[in-house]
Coordinates of C-alpha atoms in Angstrom, one line a residue:
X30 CA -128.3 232.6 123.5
X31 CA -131.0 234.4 122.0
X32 CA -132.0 235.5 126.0
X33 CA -128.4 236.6 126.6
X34 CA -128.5 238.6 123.1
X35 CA -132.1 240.4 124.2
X36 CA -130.2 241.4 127.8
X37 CA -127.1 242.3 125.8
X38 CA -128.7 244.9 123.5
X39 CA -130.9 246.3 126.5
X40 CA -128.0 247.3 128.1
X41 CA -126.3 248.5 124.7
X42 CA -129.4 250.3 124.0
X43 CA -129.7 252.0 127.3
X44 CA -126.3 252.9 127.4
X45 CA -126.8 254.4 123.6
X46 CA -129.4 256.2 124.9
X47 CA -127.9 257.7 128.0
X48 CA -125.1 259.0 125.3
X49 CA -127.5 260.3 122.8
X50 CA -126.0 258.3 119.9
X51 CA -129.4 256.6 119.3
X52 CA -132.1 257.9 121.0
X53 CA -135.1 255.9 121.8
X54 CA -139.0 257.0 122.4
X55 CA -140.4 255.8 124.9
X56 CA -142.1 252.6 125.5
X57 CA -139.9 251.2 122.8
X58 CA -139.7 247.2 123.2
X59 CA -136.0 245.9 123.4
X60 CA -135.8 242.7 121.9
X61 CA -134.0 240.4 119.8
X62 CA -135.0 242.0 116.7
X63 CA -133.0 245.5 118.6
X64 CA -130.4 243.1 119.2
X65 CA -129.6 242.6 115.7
X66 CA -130.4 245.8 114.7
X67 CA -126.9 247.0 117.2
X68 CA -125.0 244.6 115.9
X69 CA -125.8 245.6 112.1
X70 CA -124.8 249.2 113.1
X71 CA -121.4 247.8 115.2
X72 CA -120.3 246.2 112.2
X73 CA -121.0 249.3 109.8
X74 CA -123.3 246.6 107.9
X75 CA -125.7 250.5 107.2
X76 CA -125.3 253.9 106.9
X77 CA -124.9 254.4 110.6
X78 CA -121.1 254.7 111.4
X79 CA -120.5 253.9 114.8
X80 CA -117.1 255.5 116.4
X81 CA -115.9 255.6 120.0
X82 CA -115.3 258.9 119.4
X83 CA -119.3 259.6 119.6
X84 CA -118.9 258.5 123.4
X85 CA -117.9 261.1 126.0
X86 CA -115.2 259.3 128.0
X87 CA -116.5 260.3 131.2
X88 CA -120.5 259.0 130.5
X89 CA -118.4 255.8 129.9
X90 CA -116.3 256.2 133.2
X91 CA -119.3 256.5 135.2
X92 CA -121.6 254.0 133.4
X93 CA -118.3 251.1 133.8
X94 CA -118.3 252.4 137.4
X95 CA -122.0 251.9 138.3
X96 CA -122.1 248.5 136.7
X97 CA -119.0 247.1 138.7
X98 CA -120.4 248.2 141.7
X99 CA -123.4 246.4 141.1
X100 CA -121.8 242.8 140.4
X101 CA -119.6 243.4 143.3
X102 CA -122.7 243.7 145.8
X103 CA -123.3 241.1 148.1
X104 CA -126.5 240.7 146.5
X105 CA -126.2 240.6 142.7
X106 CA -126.4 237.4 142.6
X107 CA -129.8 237.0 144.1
X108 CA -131.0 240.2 141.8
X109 CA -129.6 238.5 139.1
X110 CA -132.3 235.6 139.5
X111 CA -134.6 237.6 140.7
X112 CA -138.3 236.9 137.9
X113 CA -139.6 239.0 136.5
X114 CA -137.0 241.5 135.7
X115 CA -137.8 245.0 135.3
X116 CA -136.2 246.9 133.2
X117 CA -136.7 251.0 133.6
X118 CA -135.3 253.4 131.9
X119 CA -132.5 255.4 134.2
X120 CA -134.4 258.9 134.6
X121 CA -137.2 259.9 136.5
X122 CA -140.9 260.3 136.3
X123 CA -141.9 264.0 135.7
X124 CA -144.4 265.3 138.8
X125 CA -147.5 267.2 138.5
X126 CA -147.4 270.7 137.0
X127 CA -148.8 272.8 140.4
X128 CA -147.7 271.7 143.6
X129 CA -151.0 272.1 145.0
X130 CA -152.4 269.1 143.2
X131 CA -149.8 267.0 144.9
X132 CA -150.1 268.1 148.1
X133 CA -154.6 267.8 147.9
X134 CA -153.5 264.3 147.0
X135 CA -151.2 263.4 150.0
X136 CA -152.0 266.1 152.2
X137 CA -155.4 263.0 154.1
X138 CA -153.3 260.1 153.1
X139 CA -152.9 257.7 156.9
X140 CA -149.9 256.0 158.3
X141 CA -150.5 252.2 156.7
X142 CA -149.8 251.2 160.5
X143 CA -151.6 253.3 163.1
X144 CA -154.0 254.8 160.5
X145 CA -153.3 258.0 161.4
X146 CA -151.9 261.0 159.3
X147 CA -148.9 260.6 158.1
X148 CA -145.8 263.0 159.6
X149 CA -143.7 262.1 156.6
X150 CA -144.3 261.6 153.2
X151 CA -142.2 260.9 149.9
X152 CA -142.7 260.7 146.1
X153 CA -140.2 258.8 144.8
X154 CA -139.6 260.0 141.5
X155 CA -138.3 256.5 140.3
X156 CA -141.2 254.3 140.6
X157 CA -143.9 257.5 141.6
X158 CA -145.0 255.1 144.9
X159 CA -145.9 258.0 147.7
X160 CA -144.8 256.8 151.4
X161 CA -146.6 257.8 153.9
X162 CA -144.9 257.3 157.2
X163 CA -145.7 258.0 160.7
X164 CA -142.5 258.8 162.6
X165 CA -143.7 257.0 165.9
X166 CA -144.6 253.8 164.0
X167 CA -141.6 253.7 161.6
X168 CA -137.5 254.6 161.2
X169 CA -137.7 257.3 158.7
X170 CA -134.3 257.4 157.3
X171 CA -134.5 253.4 157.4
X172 CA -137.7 252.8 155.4
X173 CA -135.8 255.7 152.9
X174 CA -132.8 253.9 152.7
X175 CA -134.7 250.7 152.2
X176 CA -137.0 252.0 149.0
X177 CA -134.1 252.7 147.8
X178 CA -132.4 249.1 148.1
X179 CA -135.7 248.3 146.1
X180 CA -136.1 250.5 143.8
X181 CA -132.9 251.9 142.3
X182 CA -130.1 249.8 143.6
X183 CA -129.8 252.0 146.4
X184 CA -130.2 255.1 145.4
X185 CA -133.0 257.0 145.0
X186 CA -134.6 260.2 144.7
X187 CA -137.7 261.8 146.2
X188 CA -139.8 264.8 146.6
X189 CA -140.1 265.7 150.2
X190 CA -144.1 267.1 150.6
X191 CA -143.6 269.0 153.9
X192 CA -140.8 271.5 152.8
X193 CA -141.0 270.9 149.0
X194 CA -137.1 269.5 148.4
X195 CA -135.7 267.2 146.4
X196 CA -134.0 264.5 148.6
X197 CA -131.5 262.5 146.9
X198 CA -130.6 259.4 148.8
X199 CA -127.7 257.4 148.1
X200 CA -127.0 254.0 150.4
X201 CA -127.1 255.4 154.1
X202 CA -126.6 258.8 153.3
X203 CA -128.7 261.6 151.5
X204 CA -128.6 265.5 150.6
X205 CA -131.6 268.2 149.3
X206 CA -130.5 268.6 145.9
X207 CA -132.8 272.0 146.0
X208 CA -136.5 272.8 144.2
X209 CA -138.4 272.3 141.5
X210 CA -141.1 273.7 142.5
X211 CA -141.0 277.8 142.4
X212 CA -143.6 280.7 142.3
X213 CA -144.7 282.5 139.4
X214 CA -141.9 284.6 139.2
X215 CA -139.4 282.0 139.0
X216 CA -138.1 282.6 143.0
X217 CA -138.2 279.4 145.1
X218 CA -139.9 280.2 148.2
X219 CA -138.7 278.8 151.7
X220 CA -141.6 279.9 154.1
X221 CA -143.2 276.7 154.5
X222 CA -146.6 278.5 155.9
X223 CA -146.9 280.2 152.6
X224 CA -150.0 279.7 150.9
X225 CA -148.5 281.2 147.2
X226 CA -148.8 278.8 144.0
X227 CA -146.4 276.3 143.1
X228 CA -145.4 275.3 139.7
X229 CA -143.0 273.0 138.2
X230 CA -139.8 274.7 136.9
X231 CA -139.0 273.0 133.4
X232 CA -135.1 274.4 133.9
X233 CA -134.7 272.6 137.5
X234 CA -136.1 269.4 136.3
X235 CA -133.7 269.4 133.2
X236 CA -131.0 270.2 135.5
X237 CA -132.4 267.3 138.1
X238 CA -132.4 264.7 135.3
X239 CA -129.0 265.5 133.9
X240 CA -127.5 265.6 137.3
X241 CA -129.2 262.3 138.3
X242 CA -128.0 260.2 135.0
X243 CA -124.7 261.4 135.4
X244 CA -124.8 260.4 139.1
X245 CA -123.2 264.1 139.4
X246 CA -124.4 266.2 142.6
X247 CA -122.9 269.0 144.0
X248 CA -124.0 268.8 147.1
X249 CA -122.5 267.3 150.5
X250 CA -124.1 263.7 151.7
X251 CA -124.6 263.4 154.9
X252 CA -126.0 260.2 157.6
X253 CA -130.0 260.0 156.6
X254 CA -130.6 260.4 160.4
X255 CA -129.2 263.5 160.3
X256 CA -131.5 265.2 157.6
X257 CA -134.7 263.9 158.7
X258 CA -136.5 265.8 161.6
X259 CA -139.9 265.5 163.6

């Protein structure tokens, strides 16, 4: 009991958090002690009065939606069992400030298979793992869509290093959801021989994150195979 109490309030917790009724900082430890410290606010047992109406109904739509889809996959089960369990917070892990720095980094990184340098390379902004793939030695879309799988229940979303876009991938399919990295003037700049500095935009990565927890994109999804080109 006390087990199914600790997974209880981490999902009341995240869910909380998602809403912005009770925010937490990060690295907070989600416990049994958290557990009981939901319940004493569910049952007005403080000063914090709980109401539904605190909730936006659509956050709630969406949050019930994800989590049926994830006990209907053919694979819950085995997830379900899977030790250890890790439990991330649903957002993503902020880049580097200059573009620059990320591409010096990946820029002499080899193909794990042939050794060679990699033709295609991905941050995924879930996990921050950096795939370096070699298009004559691997399926790109495939190795995509399978990182994915792994790492955020098949979806996923990474920073493409060759052209500089954000590629969200969803099951088989994926979209670029645009840039976060612009010039110094704010202007996002397409010409991919350009050797102009790069920096982080704070107001694209807000917008990324909010679109991403929401699981709200306004863009059109098309087949992975599609999208990804020598």
């Amino acid at each position: 009991m006390r087990y199914a109490c600790t997974d209880l309030s981490r999902l009341t917790a995240q869910l909380w958090h998602e809403c912005d009724i009770l925010v937490y900082n990060n690295g907070y430890h989600i416990g049994h002690e958290t557990f009981m410290n939901i319940y004493k606010q569910l049952t007005g047992q403080n000063d914090f009065h709980f109401s539904p109406q605190l909730i936006p109904e659509v956050r709630i739509d969406k949050w019930t939606k994800e989590v049926m889809q994830w006990i209907n996959d053919e694979y819950f089960h085995m997830r379900l069992c899977m030790e250890p369990l890790i439990w991330r917070r649903f957002t993503l892990i902020k880049p580097s400030q200059n573009y620059c720095e990320i591409f010096l980094l990946s820029c002499f990184q080899q193909c794990r298979l042939c050794a060679r340098k990699s033709t295609h390379q991905y941050l995924c902004l879930l996990c921050g793992r950096l795939l370096n793939l070699d298009r004559i030695c691997y399926d790109i879309s495939k190795c995509l869509s399978f990182h994915a799988n792994e790492c955020g229940n098949s979806a996923a979303c990474f920073l493409s290093i060759s052209n500089r876009l954000i590629l969200i991938v969803l099951g088989q399919l994926g979209a670029f959801w645009g840039h976060l990295y612009l010039d110094a003037n704010g202007h996002e700049v397409d010409d991919l021989t350009s050797s102009v500095p790069l920096y982080l935009s704070e107001e694209q990565f807000r917008k990324l994150i909010e679109d991403w927890i929401l699981q709200s994109f306004q863009i059109v999804f098309r087949d992975l195979t599609e999208l990804i080109v020598d």
